[in-house]
Amino acid sequence: MDQLLKKCQIRSNLLRECLAECLGVYIMILLGCGSVAQVTTSKNSKGHYLSINLGFALGTTFGIYVSRGVSGAHLNPAVSLSLCFLGRHPWTRLPFYAVSQIMGAFLAAATIGLQYHDAIRYYSGGHLSVTGPTATAGIFSTYPADYLSLWGGILDQVVGTAVLMVCILALGDSRNSPAPAGLEPVLVGAVVLVIGISMGSNSGYSLNPARDIGPRLFTYIAGWGDEVFRAGCNWWWVPLVATCVGALVGTLIYELLIEVHHPENRFISESSTQGKATVSNQAVELSTVNAENNYHKDRPDGIKL
Amino acid sequence: MDQLLKKCQIRSNLLRECLAECLGVYIMILLGCGSVAQVTTSKNSKGHYLSINLGFALGTTFGIYVSRGVSGAHLNPAVSLSLCFLGRHPWTRLPFYAVSQIMGAFLAAATIGLQYHDAIRYYSGGHLSVTGPTATAGIFSTYPADYLSLWGGILDQVVGTAVLMVCILALGDSRNSPAPAGLEPVLVGAVVLVIGISMGSNSGYSLNPARDIGPRLFTYIAGWGDEVFRAGCNWWWVPLVATCVGALVGTLIYELLIEVHHPENRFISESSTQGKATVSNQAVELSTVNAENNYHKDRPDGIKL
Amino acid sequence: MDQLLKKCQIRSNLLRECLAECLGVYIMILLGCGSVAQVTTSKNSKGHYLSINLGFALGTTFGIYVSRGVSGAHLNPAVSLSLCFLGRHPWTRLPFYAVSQIMGAFLAAATIGLQYHDAIRYYSGGHLSVTGPTATAGIFSTYPADYLSLWGGILDQVVGTAVLMVCILALGDSRNSPAPAGLEPVLVGAVVLVIGISMGSNSGYSLNPARDIGPRLFTYIAGWGDEVFRAGCNWWWVPLVATCVGALVGTLIYELLIEVHHPENRFISESSTQGKATVSNQAVELSTVNAENNYHKDRPDGIKL
Amino acid sequence: MDQLLKKCQIRSNLLRECLAECLGVYIMILLGCGSVAQVTTSKNSKGHYLSINLGFALGTTFGIYVSRGVSGAHLNPAVSLSLCFLGRHPWTRLPFYAVSQIMGAFLAAATIGLQYHDAIRYYSGGHLSVTGPTATAGIFSTYPADYLSLWGGILDQVVGTAVLMVCILALGDSRNSPAPAGLEPVLVGAVVLVIGISMGSNSGYSLNPARDIGPRLFTYIAGWGDEVFRAGCNWWWVPLVATCVGALVGTLIYELLIEVHHPENRFISESSTQGKATVSNQAVELSTVNAENNYHKDRPDGIKL
C-alpha cells in the first residue's frame, strides 16, 4: 500500500501547493455552503443563522489545517493578492493559486449540489430559483439584501474583508501578539465567525472572490441559469472586486497603524517571514535544541493564510 | 485504597486498550445521544439542533481525552479500519476494537434509556415508536429524512465520513500543520461539530458504525422492536457500510492530494508515526531535555483517533 | 498602595485556600446563576437554555482560573471528597473547603438577588414563588421536572456527576492524554457545558452540593420561604447526596477502567502528583532550563480541580 | 513598497501606543456594535442575543490581538485606570489612552453607521429614534431596561465590571494559574462573553466607558439628537462612572483575596510584571535558549489588557 502510494508522489512544489489550495478551499466551502444548505432546506429546524456562521468559520479552520503545511493556506485570492503586495508571496504564483482556489470552490459546490439534491428538490418543489420564497441559489453564492444600494454593498464588502485582513496580519505578526503556534487556523476561523455575526446580513459576507464565483459558476451550469449573474443588479462582480479592494485596504491599515512602527531590532529578523509555515511547532522546538545556531536563518514563523 | 486499586491492575495491553475504547465510546455516546434525548423530550425548550451538534462534538472530545493515552482513541470502527489500511494499526486488533466500541455505545444507550426513562414515557405517552410525531428511536440511532433516496443517503454518509477522515489525518500529519499537542481531541470534536452543522439534516451524520448499531441494538431489545431495522427501507445497514467506504475514500483523498507529496527528509522521520500517542506533551518535552539523542527513535507523534 | 496591600497579607495556607475557594465558587455561581436570571426574567428574549449552559461552563472556567494557583480549584465538595478518597487531598481540609464553597455560593446568590432585584420584581409581579408560571426560585437552585420520579432524579444526578468526575480525572491524568497546561480550566468548563446540554433537562444538573445548597439557603432567607426545601417532594437533599455518590462512582470507574492499568514506569513519577498546580507553565519551562536536575522532584503536574 | 512603508515609521512610543489602542478599540466596537446592528435590523432573523454576546466577545479578542504587542491592549479606560492604580501603568499616559480609546469607538460607530445605513433606514422607516419599537440608538450605546432603577443600574455596572477586572487580573497573575501564553485575548473575550450572557439584560453590559461614550457621541451628531443623553433619566453618565468604580472594586477584591497572599519567593520575581507584553511567546522561548542569564531581568510576563 505504502509503495503504491509513493509512486503517485509529485515533486513539483507549485503543483503540490495548487492541490493543497484546491483541497483546502474544497473543505472550507463544502462545510460552509453545506451549513447554508442544511439551514435553508430544513427551514431553520436544523440550524439557524449562527450555524451558518459556525459552518464557514470551522470550514475555514479545517481548510487551513488541511493545506497550511504545504501551501500556507491562503484559500482566498484576495489574501494571496495582499501577500503578493507585501512581497511575502511571489506574484507569478498568484494566478495558479487563484485558479486552484476557484476550482476547489466549484467542486465543493458540485458536491453539495449532489449531497443536497433530494433536499433541494423537496424544499423547492423541483424549481431551482434565485429569488423568491423557495430560492436556493443563496445556498451557493451571495446575494445582497433587497434594501441594499450598490455602494452600500461595495462598502459592506470592503469593510468586511479589510477587518479580515487586519486580523490575519495581526495574528501572524511575530512582533505584535501573534496567535499561539498551531492555533492560527482556529483563530482565523474565529475571525470569519465574528465577521459573519456582525457583517453578514447586508450581503452575505463573501470575503473571498473564490468562495463566491466558484459556486456561482456551478449554479449557472447546474440549472439556476443566468439569473445567478443578473440578480441584485448584476451583483456578481461586487464580491470579486470589493473583496480585493478591501483586503488591500486592510493590509494598508495594519501596516500603517501597527507594523511599520515596530522598532527595528527584535529577536526575530524580518527576513525570516518570507518562508512558508511548513514546519510544525514541535519540529521547531526540536530544531531549537538540535541546531540552535541555525535558528535565525531558517525559522519559518510567518503564517500565511 | 491505593493498594486495593493496584490489585485490579490488568497487564494485557489489548484488554487495556479495549477497556479504554469502550469507556471512550461510552462517554461519547452518553453525551451525544443524551443531548438528543434532552432536545427531543423537552420539545426544543431545553436545547436546539445546535445543542445536539455540540453534544456529539464535546462527547467526542472527552471520549478521546478519556482513552487516547491508552488506545489512541479511535472510538470508531471506520477510523480503525482506515488506520489498519494505512498500516498504522495492526489488522488483528481491528475486531477487538470494533466489538469494544459497539459495546461502549450499547451501554451508553442503555444508560440514557434509564436516565431519560421518565422523560421518554412522559413525552411519548408510554408508546415507544420509531416514526410519527412522538417518535423516540431517533434519540438513539440515525434515520433518514423522508425525502432522502437510498443513493442520496449513501452519498451523504460517504461524503460526511470522508470529510471527517481527511480532517483527522490532516490534524495528525506532523509534516503538514498539525493540531497543537494536547488539543487534538478538541479539534476532532470541532470536526464533528461542523459536520453536524453542515451535513446533519439528511440522515443524522452517524459517521461511525459503532455509534449507530450499538444504540440501535439497545432500542431493538428495549421495546422499540424490529421497526428500528425496517424503518427507512432497512436503513440500518447504510451507516455501517457507507461510513467505512467514506473513511477509506477520505483516507485516499488525503494521501493522494497531500501526504504522499511531502518531501522525504524532514525533521521527523516517517517511522516515528507508528507508535501510539500514549505520552503527554509535557513528558515529551521532558524527554527532549533528558535524552535528546533518543528523540528520533521513540517519539510518538502520530495521533490516532 | 503596594505597601498598604502587603500589610493585609495572610500567611496561613489553609485560610488562603479557603478564600480562594470562596472567591472561585463566587465567580462560578455569579456567572452561572446570573445567566439563569437573565434568561428567566427576560422571558428567553436575552438568552436561551444554551446561554445557561454557557454561563455555568464559563463561570466554572473563570472560577478555576481565579483560584487554581492557590487552592487547586476544587470548587465542589463532591470533587474535594473524591480527591480525599484518592489520597490526593488531606481529609482534614475537607470541611473547611466545603464550608468555603457553600459560603461562596451563598454570597453569589445574594449578589444576584440584589443585581436582578428590579428584574425579578418586574417579572414575577413582586411575588417570590418556587413553582408556577412566574417561579423564580429556579434562578438560584435546582428543582426536578414534574415528570421525574425520585429514583430517576437520583440516577440523573449520579450519572451526571460521575461523567464530570471521569472527565476531570482524565484531563488531569499525566499518563493518559491530559489537557494542555493552562487550558484545564477551559476544558473542565467544556465538560460542564456538555453535561448541561445532554443531562440538564431532568433536574438541572447541579453536579455540586455547594452550588445547590448555598443559593437555596439564600432563597430560604430572602423571601421564597420553606417551600424551597419542600418543593419536588423535598428534593433539596438529592443534589447534596447524589452528587457525592456520583463523584465517587465516577472516580471508581476511571480508576478501575483506566488509571490503575497504566504501566508503572513512565517518565513522570507517581509521587509528583501530590503537589498543587500553583506554578504556571511558563515557570515550569523556566525551571526546566535553570534547574534540570530538580525536575523530577518538584514538578507539580497534577491538576486538582 | 517596503521602502515606502518604512518612511511612515513613527518613533514615539506614546503615539504608537495611542494608534494601537485606537485601532484595537475600533476593531472591538466595529465587530461588537456591528452584531447589534445585524440582529436589530434583521429583526432577529440573522442572529440572536447570543450573537451579540459573541460579537463583543470576539471583537474584544481580536481588538486585543491587534494591539497587545504595542500598547498592552487595555482597550478600556476603566482597565487603564485600575492598572495605574496598581502601579502597573504610568498615570501620565492615562488621558492619552482614554482619548485614543474613545476616538476608536467613535470611528467604529461611524463606520457601522455607514455600513448599516441602508439597513437602518429600511428597518426604522428613516426615523432615527432612541426609544420605541424601531429604536436604533441601542445599536451604538447602552440604555437601561424599563424596569431598572438608577441604583439597580449602578450596581449592575459595578458588579459586571468588577467581575471583568477580577478575571483579567487572575488570567494575568503569573503566580496564580494564568492563561496560556498567546491565548489571553481569547480568554478575555470569553470573560466578556459570559458577562454578556449573565449580566446583559439589565443595562447592556457596557463594562467600558469608551465603548459607551464614543458611539453615543456619534449618535448625538449623526441624527439621533440629544435624546441619546436624556434617555433612561440621563443614563449616559452611569456607564462612565460605574464602570470605573467597578473596575477599582474588582481590583481590590482580587488583590485582597488572592494576590497579596501569594508567598514572596517564586520563580518569577515581582519586578518583572512592570513591562509590556510586547514580545511573543516564541520570542521568549528563543531568548530562554540564547540568553538564559538575562531572563529574570527583562521577561515581560504581565498581560495588560
mmCIF file of C-alpha atoms in Angstrom, chain B:
data_model
loop_
_atom_site.group_PDB
_atom_site.id
_atom_site.type_symbol
_atom_site.label_atom_id
_atom_site.label_comp_id
_atom_site.label_asym_id
_atom_site.label_seq_id
_atom_site.Cartn_x
_atom_site.Cartn_y
_atom_site.Cartn_z
ATOM 1 C CA MET B 1 -7.155 2.363 48.951
ATOM 2 C CA ASP B 2 -4.191 2.697 46.623
ATOM 3 C CA GLN B 3 -3.189 -0.889 47.454
ATOM 4 C CA LEU B 4 -6.677 -2.169 46.768
ATOM 5 C CA LEU B 5 -6.836 -0.455 43.393
ATOM 6 C CA LYS B 6 -3.439 -1.789 42.374
ATOM 7 C CA LYS B 7 -4.630 -5.362 42.830
ATOM 8 C CA CYS B 8 -7.046 -4.813 39.967
ATOM 9 C CA GLN B 9 -4.277 -3.906 37.521
ATOM 10 C CA ILE B 10 -4.523 -5.556 34.125
ATOM 11 C CA ARG B 11 -1.274 -6.166 32.325
ATOM 12 C CA SER B 12 -2.632 -7.231 28.924
ATOM 13 C CA ASN B 13 -2.250 -4.313 26.562
ATOM 14 C CA LEU B 14 -5.064 -5.489 24.302
ATOM 15 C CA LEU B 15 -7.509 -5.728 27.190
ATOM 16 C CA ARG B 16 -6.472 -2.290 28.485
ATOM 17 C CA GLU B 17 -7.000 -0.818 25.047
ATOM 18 C CA CYS B 18 -10.396 -2.468 24.692
ATOM 19 C CA LEU B 19 -11.480 -1.104 28.078
ATOM 20 C CA ALA B 20 -10.321 2.361 27.059
ATOM 21 C CA GLU B 21 -12.115 2.215 23.700
ATOM 22 C CA CYS B 22 -15.252 1.008 25.436
ATOM 23 C CA LEU B 23 -15.181 3.792 28.039
ATOM 24 C CA GLY B 24 -14.280 6.391 25.403
ATOM 25 C CA VAL B 25 -17.218 5.454 23.175
ATOM 26 C CA TYR B 26 -19.433 5.232 26.256
ATOM 27 C CA ILE B 27 -18.658 8.847 27.209
ATOM 28 C CA MET B 28 -19.051 9.993 23.597
ATOM 29 C CA ILE B 29 -22.455 8.383 23.070
ATOM 30 C CA LEU B 30 -23.738 9.145 26.557
ATOM 31 C CA LEU B 31 -23.142 12.853 25.969
ATOM 32 C CA GLY B 32 -24.101 12.795 22.286
ATOM 33 C CA CYS B 33 -27.317 10.788 22.440
ATOM 34 C CA GLY B 34 -28.092 12.396 25.802
ATOM 35 C CA SER B 35 -28.282 15.752 24.061
ATOM 36 C CA VAL B 36 -30.722 14.315 21.515
ATOM 37 C CA ALA B 37 -32.809 12.923 24.373
ATOM 38 C CA GLN B 38 -32.841 16.325 26.080
ATOM 39 C CA VAL B 39 -33.839 18.239 22.952
ATOM 40 C CA THR B 40 -36.458 15.664 21.945
ATOM 41 C CA THR B 41 -38.157 15.145 25.300
ATOM 42 C CA SER B 42 -38.094 18.847 26.201
ATOM 43 C CA LYS B 43 -39.641 19.657 22.780
ATOM 44 C CA ASN B 44 -36.805 22.075 21.929
ATOM 45 C CA SER B 45 -37.311 24.094 25.123
ATOM 46 C CA LYS B 46 -34.006 22.932 26.637
ATOM 47 C CA GLY B 47 -31.868 22.883 23.527
ATOM 48 C CA HIS B 48 -31.918 23.118 19.736
ATOM 49 C CA TYR B 49 -30.337 21.212 16.886
ATOM 50 C CA LEU B 50 -27.117 23.105 17.635
ATOM 51 C CA SER B 51 -27.132 21.601 21.142
ATOM 52 C CA ILE B 52 -27.157 18.153 19.576
ATOM 53 C CA ASN B 53 -24.224 19.117 17.373
ATOM 54 C CA LEU B 54 -22.380 20.395 20.438
ATOM 55 C CA GLY B 55 -23.292 17.296 22.438
ATOM 56 C CA PHE B 56 -21.740 14.923 19.912
ATOM 57 C CA ALA B 57 -18.770 17.247 19.367
ATOM 58 C CA LEU B 58 -17.847 17.625 23.022
ATOM 59 C CA GLY B 59 -18.783 13.996 23.655
ATOM 60 C CA THR B 60 -16.187 13.061 21.058
ATOM 61 C CA THR B 61 -13.658 15.432 22.612
ATOM 62 C CA PHE B 62 -13.966 13.934 26.083
ATOM 63 C CA GLY B 63 -14.255 10.380 24.771
ATOM 64 C CA ILE B 64 -10.875 10.970 23.189
ATOM 65 C CA TYR B 65 -9.356 12.548 26.314
ATOM 66 C CA VAL B 66 -10.501 9.572 28.367
ATOM 67 C CA SER B 67 -8.963 6.941 26.114
ATOM 68 C CA ARG B 68 -6.258 8.454 23.920
ATOM 69 C CA GLY B 69 -3.337 7.777 26.192
ATOM 70 C CA VAL B 70 -4.203 4.083 26.323
ATOM 71 C CA SER B 71 -5.705 3.029 22.992
ATOM 72 C CA GLY B 72 -5.134 6.022 20.734
ATOM 73 C CA ALA B 73 -8.853 6.839 20.875
ATOM 74 C CA HIS B 74 -10.140 5.533 17.560
ATOM 75 C CA LEU B 75 -13.683 5.342 19.012
ATOM 76 C CA ASN B 76 -14.918 4.459 15.538
ATOM 77 C CA PRO B 77 -14.562 1.172 13.609
ATOM 78 C CA ALA B 78 -14.341 3.119 10.339
ATOM 79 C CA VAL B 79 -11.362 5.073 11.686
ATOM 80 C CA SER B 80 -9.737 1.869 12.975
ATOM 81 C CA LEU B 81 -10.254 0.317 9.527
ATOM 82 C CA SER B 82 -8.611 3.275 7.777
ATOM 83 C CA LEU B 83 -5.641 3.201 10.127
ATOM 84 C CA CYS B 84 -5.224 -0.549 9.517
ATOM 85 C CA PHE B 85 -5.416 0.190 5.804
ATOM 86 C CA LEU B 86 -2.620 2.758 6.168
ATOM 87 C CA GLY B 87 -0.539 0.285 8.160
ATOM 88 C CA ARG B 88 -0.735 2.377 11.319
ATOM 89 C CA HIS B 89 -2.731 -0.140 13.331
ATOM 90 C CA PRO B 90 -2.492 -3.961 13.359
ATOM 91 C CA TRP B 91 -5.313 -5.694 11.474
ATOM 92 C CA THR B 92 -5.501 -8.339 14.203
ATOM 93 C CA ARG B 93 -6.742 -5.782 16.723
ATOM 94 C CA LEU B 94 -9.472 -4.414 14.462
ATOM 95 C CA PRO B 95 -12.217 -6.877 15.529
ATOM 96 C CA PHE B 96 -11.437 -6.405 19.210
ATOM 97 C CA TYR B 97 -11.586 -2.636 18.846
ATOM 98 C CA ALA B 98 -14.824 -2.793 16.872
ATOM 99 C CA VAL B 99 -16.533 -5.023 19.431
ATOM 100 C CA SER B 100 -15.388 -2.804 22.324
ATOM 101 C CA GLN B 101 -16.632 0.280 20.535
ATOM 102 C CA ILE B 102 -20.045 -1.233 19.830
ATOM 103 C CA MET B 103 -20.289 -2.431 23.414
ATOM 104 C CA GLY B 104 -19.491 1.064 24.714
ATOM 105 C CA ALA B 105 -22.188 2.551 22.500
ATOM 106 C CA PHE B 106 -24.708 -0.080 23.597
ATOM 107 C CA LEU B 107 -24.026 0.551 27.278
ATOM 108 C CA ALA B 108 -24.281 4.310 26.788
ATOM 109 C CA ALA B 109 -27.649 3.890 25.057
ATOM 110 C CA ALA B 110 -28.811 1.716 27.947
ATOM 111 C CA THR B 111 -27.722 4.381 30.449
ATOM 112 C CA ILE B 112 -29.650 7.045 28.539
ATOM 113 C CA GLY B 113 -32.629 4.720 28.361
ATOM 114 C CA LEU B 114 -32.606 4.589 32.158
ATOM 115 C CA GLN B 115 -31.712 8.244 32.770
ATOM 116 C CA TYR B 116 -34.403 9.524 30.399
ATOM 117 C CA HIS B 117 -36.887 6.739 31.203
ATOM 118 C CA ASP B 118 -39.351 9.075 32.911
ATOM 119 C CA ALA B 119 -38.868 11.796 30.314
ATOM 120 C CA ILE B 120 -39.387 9.430 27.357
ATOM 121 C CA ARG B 121 -42.503 7.935 28.924
ATOM 122 C CA TYR B 122 -43.870 11.409 29.607
ATOM 123 C CA TYR B 123 -43.038 12.679 26.112
ATOM 124 C CA SER B 124 -44.293 9.682 24.165
ATOM 125 C CA GLY B 125 -47.223 8.817 26.391
ATOM 126 C CA GLY B 126 -45.613 5.473 27.105
ATOM 127 C CA HIS B 127 -45.598 4.289 23.494
ATOM 128 C CA LEU B 128 -42.089 3.666 22.130
ATOM 129 C CA SER B 129 -42.343 4.453 18.426
ATOM 130 C CA VAL B 130 -39.792 4.696 15.618
ATOM 131 C CA THR B 131 -41.756 7.072 13.394
ATOM 132 C CA GLY B 132 -44.522 9.601 13.893
ATOM 133 C CA PRO B 133 -44.828 12.829 15.897
ATOM 134 C CA THR B 134 -43.654 11.380 19.211
ATOM 135 C CA ALA B 135 -41.010 9.047 17.799
ATOM 136 C CA THR B 136 -38.181 8.461 20.233
ATOM 137 C CA ALA B 137 -35.996 5.924 18.404
ATOM 138 C CA GLY B 138 -34.139 8.867 16.832
ATOM 139 C CA ILE B 139 -32.712 9.635 20.266
ATOM 140 C CA PHE B 140 -30.536 6.566 19.944
ATOM 141 C CA SER B 141 -29.692 5.872 16.316
ATOM 142 C CA THR B 142 -29.986 7.631 12.976
ATOM 143 C CA TYR B 143 -32.854 7.527 10.482
ATOM 144 C CA PRO B 144 -33.020 9.195 7.060
ATOM 145 C CA ALA B 145 -35.222 12.186 6.278
ATOM 146 C CA ASP B 146 -38.440 11.326 4.458
ATOM 147 C CA TYR B 147 -37.326 12.886 1.193
ATOM 148 C CA LEU B 148 -33.997 11.052 1.054
ATOM 149 C CA SER B 149 -33.387 8.420 -1.614
ATOM 150 C CA LEU B 150 -31.225 5.417 -0.784
ATOM 151 C CA TRP B 151 -28.375 6.556 -3.010
ATOM 152 C CA GLY B 152 -28.695 10.072 -1.648
ATOM 153 C CA GLY B 153 -28.320 8.659 1.838
ATOM 154 C CA ILE B 154 -25.316 6.563 0.915
ATOM 155 C CA LEU B 155 -23.630 9.542 -0.728
ATOM 156 C CA ASP B 156 -24.425 11.694 2.313
ATOM 157 C CA GLN B 157 -22.748 9.223 4.658
ATOM 158 C CA VAL B 158 -19.762 8.694 2.367
ATOM 159 C CA VAL B 159 -19.111 12.431 1.997
ATOM 160 C CA GLY B 160 -19.522 13.104 5.705
ATOM 161 C CA THR B 161 -17.172 10.343 6.836
ATOM 162 C CA ALA B 162 -14.662 11.225 4.119
ATOM 163 C CA VAL B 163 -14.512 14.816 5.388
ATOM 164 C CA LEU B 164 -14.074 13.518 8.936
ATOM 165 C CA MET B 165 -11.195 11.296 7.868
ATOM 166 C CA VAL B 166 -9.452 13.996 5.780
ATOM 167 C CA CYS B 167 -9.537 16.353 8.759
ATOM 168 C CA ILE B 168 -8.373 13.720 11.262
ATOM 169 C CA LEU B 169 -5.442 12.791 9.036
ATOM 170 C CA ALA B 170 -4.531 16.459 8.496
ATOM 171 C CA LEU B 171 -4.697 17.227 12.213
ATOM 172 C CA GLY B 172 -2.304 14.366 12.916
ATOM 173 C CA ASP B 173 0.093 14.865 9.994
ATOM 174 C CA SER B 174 3.283 16.177 11.565
ATOM 175 C CA ARG B 175 4.606 17.294 8.176
ATOM 176 C CA ASN B 176 1.523 19.384 7.446
ATOM 177 C CA SER B 177 0.221 21.862 10.046
ATOM 178 C CA PRO B 178 -0.906 19.532 12.823
ATOM 179 C CA ALA B 179 -3.080 20.380 15.787
ATOM 180 C CA PRO B 180 -1.156 21.654 18.826
ATOM 181 C CA ALA B 181 -0.137 18.836 21.146
ATOM 182 C CA GLY B 182 -2.891 18.096 23.622
ATOM 183 C CA LEU B 183 -5.586 19.903 21.664
ATOM 184 C CA GLU B 184 -6.235 17.208 19.052
ATOM 185 C CA PRO B 185 -9.318 16.000 20.969
ATOM 186 C CA VAL B 186 -10.828 19.480 20.906
ATOM 187 C CA LEU B 187 -10.178 19.878 17.197
ATOM 188 C CA VAL B 188 -11.565 16.460 16.311
ATOM 189 C CA GLY B 189 -14.620 17.430 18.327
ATOM 190 C CA ALA B 190 -14.820 20.600 16.251
ATOM 191 C CA VAL B 191 -14.751 18.494 13.070
ATOM 192 C CA VAL B 192 -17.713 16.514 14.373
ATOM 193 C CA LEU B 193 -19.434 19.786 15.256
ATOM 194 C CA VAL B 194 -19.076 21.299 11.813
ATOM 195 C CA ILE B 195 -20.108 18.098 10.039
ATOM 196 C CA GLY B 196 -23.232 18.057 12.178
ATOM 197 C CA ILE B 197 -23.863 21.686 11.300
ATOM 198 C CA SER B 198 -23.377 21.215 7.577
ATOM 199 C CA MET B 199 -24.293 17.585 6.864
ATOM 200 C CA GLY B 200 -26.667 16.611 9.623
ATOM 201 C CA SER B 201 -30.121 17.146 8.178
ATOM 202 C CA ASN B 202 -30.222 14.419 5.533
ATOM 203 C CA SER B 203 -29.598 11.367 7.663
ATOM 204 C CA GLY B 204 -28.257 12.372 11.056
ATOM 205 C CA TYR B 205 -24.473 12.208 10.431
ATOM 206 C CA SER B 206 -23.754 8.868 12.073
ATOM 207 C CA LEU B 207 -20.130 8.920 10.740
ATOM 208 C CA ASN B 208 -19.445 5.870 12.891
ATOM 209 C CA PRO B 209 -20.768 2.313 12.591
ATOM 210 C CA ALA B 210 -20.489 1.699 16.345
ATOM 211 C CA ARG B 211 -22.332 4.921 17.206
ATOM 212 C CA ASP B 212 -25.257 3.720 15.129
ATOM 213 C CA ILE B 213 -25.501 -0.048 15.580
ATOM 214 C CA GLY B 214 -24.856 -0.125 19.337
ATOM 215 C CA PRO B 215 -27.773 2.130 20.287
ATOM 216 C CA ARG B 216 -29.929 0.516 17.556
ATOM 217 C CA LEU B 217 -29.430 -2.869 19.182
ATOM 218 C CA PHE B 218 -30.432 -1.336 22.508
ATOM 219 C CA THR B 219 -33.651 0.085 21.069
ATOM 220 C CA TYR B 220 -34.380 -3.301 19.415
ATOM 221 C CA ILE B 221 -34.118 -5.028 22.787
ATOM 222 C CA ALA B 222 -35.621 -2.300 24.968
ATOM 223 C CA GLY B 223 -39.068 -2.125 23.422
ATOM 224 C CA TRP B 224 -38.946 -0.299 20.079
ATOM 225 C CA GLY B 225 -38.997 -3.664 18.303
ATOM 226 C CA ASP B 226 -37.778 -4.676 14.858
ATOM 227 C CA GLU B 227 -39.140 -1.471 13.329
ATOM 228 C CA VAL B 228 -35.733 0.010 14.214
ATOM 229 C CA PHE B 229 -34.250 -2.205 11.498
ATOM 230 C CA ARG B 230 -37.089 -1.902 8.995
ATOM 231 C CA ALA B 231 -37.563 1.891 9.125
ATOM 232 C CA GLY B 232 -36.329 3.986 6.211
ATOM 233 C CA CYS B 233 -36.387 0.972 3.813
ATOM 234 C CA ASN B 234 -33.984 -1.041 6.002
ATOM 235 C CA TRP B 235 -31.766 1.989 6.516
ATOM 236 C CA TRP B 236 -29.787 0.335 9.324
ATOM 237 C CA TRP B 237 -27.052 -1.098 7.107
ATOM 238 C CA VAL B 238 -26.225 2.218 5.429
ATOM 239 C CA PRO B 239 -24.468 3.800 8.432
ATOM 240 C CA LEU B 240 -22.468 0.588 8.802
ATOM 241 C CA VAL B 241 -21.249 0.232 5.239
ATOM 242 C CA ALA B 242 -21.243 3.784 3.877
ATOM 243 C CA THR B 243 -19.210 5.162 6.788
ATOM 244 C CA CYS B 244 -16.482 2.547 6.211
ATOM 245 C CA VAL B 245 -16.455 3.327 2.489
ATOM 246 C CA GLY B 246 -16.387 7.050 3.270
ATOM 247 C CA ALA B 247 -13.486 6.709 5.695
ATOM 248 C CA LEU B 248 -11.468 4.849 3.075
ATOM 249 C CA VAL B 249 -12.356 7.430 0.412
ATOM 250 C CA GLY B 250 -11.296 10.246 2.741
ATOM 251 C CA THR B 251 -8.054 8.448 3.539
ATOM 252 C CA LEU B 252 -7.271 8.038 -0.145
ATOM 253 C CA ILE B 253 -8.075 11.685 -0.893
ATOM 254 C CA TYR B 254 -5.809 12.970 1.840
ATOM 255 C CA GLU B 255 -2.993 10.572 0.964
ATOM 256 C CA LEU B 256 -3.146 11.244 -2.764
ATOM 257 C CA LEU B 257 -3.598 15.013 -2.614
ATOM 258 C CA ILE B 258 -1.392 15.894 0.352
ATOM 259 C CA GLU B 259 0.517 13.313 2.313
ATOM 260 C CA VAL B 260 2.403 11.340 -0.350
ATOM 261 C CA HIS B 261 3.783 14.533 -1.811
ATOM 262 C CA HIS B 262 5.569 15.689 1.346
ATOM 263 C CA PRO B 263 9.314 15.882 0.641
ATOM 264 C CA GLU B 264 11.132 12.883 2.138
ATOM 265 C CA ASN B 265 13.600 14.260 4.618
ATOM 266 C CA ARG B 266 12.129 16.379 7.302
ATOM 267 C CA PHE B 267 13.000 16.795 10.920
ATOM 268 C CA ILE B 268 10.779 13.965 11.957
ATOM 269 C CA SER B 269 11.401 10.545 10.472
ATOM 270 C CA GLU B 270 8.452 8.773 8.945
ATOM 271 C CA SER B 271 8.936 5.659 11.056
ATOM 272 C CA SER B 272 8.074 7.558 14.182
ATOM 273 C CA THR B 273 4.405 7.630 13.316
ATOM 274 C CA GLN B 274 3.893 4.017 14.212
ATOM 275 C CA GLY B 275 3.664 4.439 17.972
ATOM 276 C CA LYS B 276 0.656 5.261 19.991
ATOM 277 C CA ALA B 277 0.165 8.725 21.399
ATOM 278 C CA THR B 278 0.446 7.478 24.952
ATOM 279 C CA VAL B 279 2.873 10.047 26.224
ATOM 280 C CA SER B 280 1.751 13.519 27.031
ATOM 281 C CA ASN B 281 3.304 16.575 25.517
ATOM 282 C CA GLN B 282 4.876 17.502 28.809
ATOM 283 C CA ALA B 283 6.559 14.146 29.043
ATOM 284 C CA VAL B 284 7.887 14.614 25.526
ATOM 285 C CA GLU B 285 9.351 17.961 26.437
ATOM 286 C CA LEU B 286 10.958 16.374 29.431
ATOM 287 C CA SER B 287 12.450 13.608 27.337
ATOM 288 C CA THR B 288 13.793 16.197 24.936
ATOM 289 C CA VAL B 289 15.891 17.661 27.667
ATOM 290 C CA ASN B 290 16.886 14.476 29.413
ATOM 291 C CA ALA B 291 17.543 12.248 26.486
ATOM 292 C CA GLU B 292 17.940 14.242 23.336
ATOM 293 C CA ASN B 293 19.731 11.515 21.481
ATOM 294 C CA ASN B 294 16.848 9.115 21.696
ATOM 295 C CA TYR B 295 14.361 11.624 20.392
ATOM 296 C CA HIS B 296 14.138 10.419 16.848
ATOM 297 C CA LYS B 297 13.828 6.799 17.867
ATOM 298 C CA ASP B 298 10.961 6.780 20.254
ATOM 299 C CA ARG B 299 8.976 9.919 19.816
ATOM 300 C CA PRO B 300 5.341 9.041 19.436
ATOM 301 C CA ASP B 301 3.852 11.854 17.476
ATOM 302 C CA GLY B 302 1.105 10.428 15.392
ATOM 303 C CA ILE B 303 -2.286 10.996 16.773
ATOM 304 C CA LYS B 304 -4.523 8.050 16.211
ATOM 305 C CA LEU B 305 -8.119 8.744 16.693
#
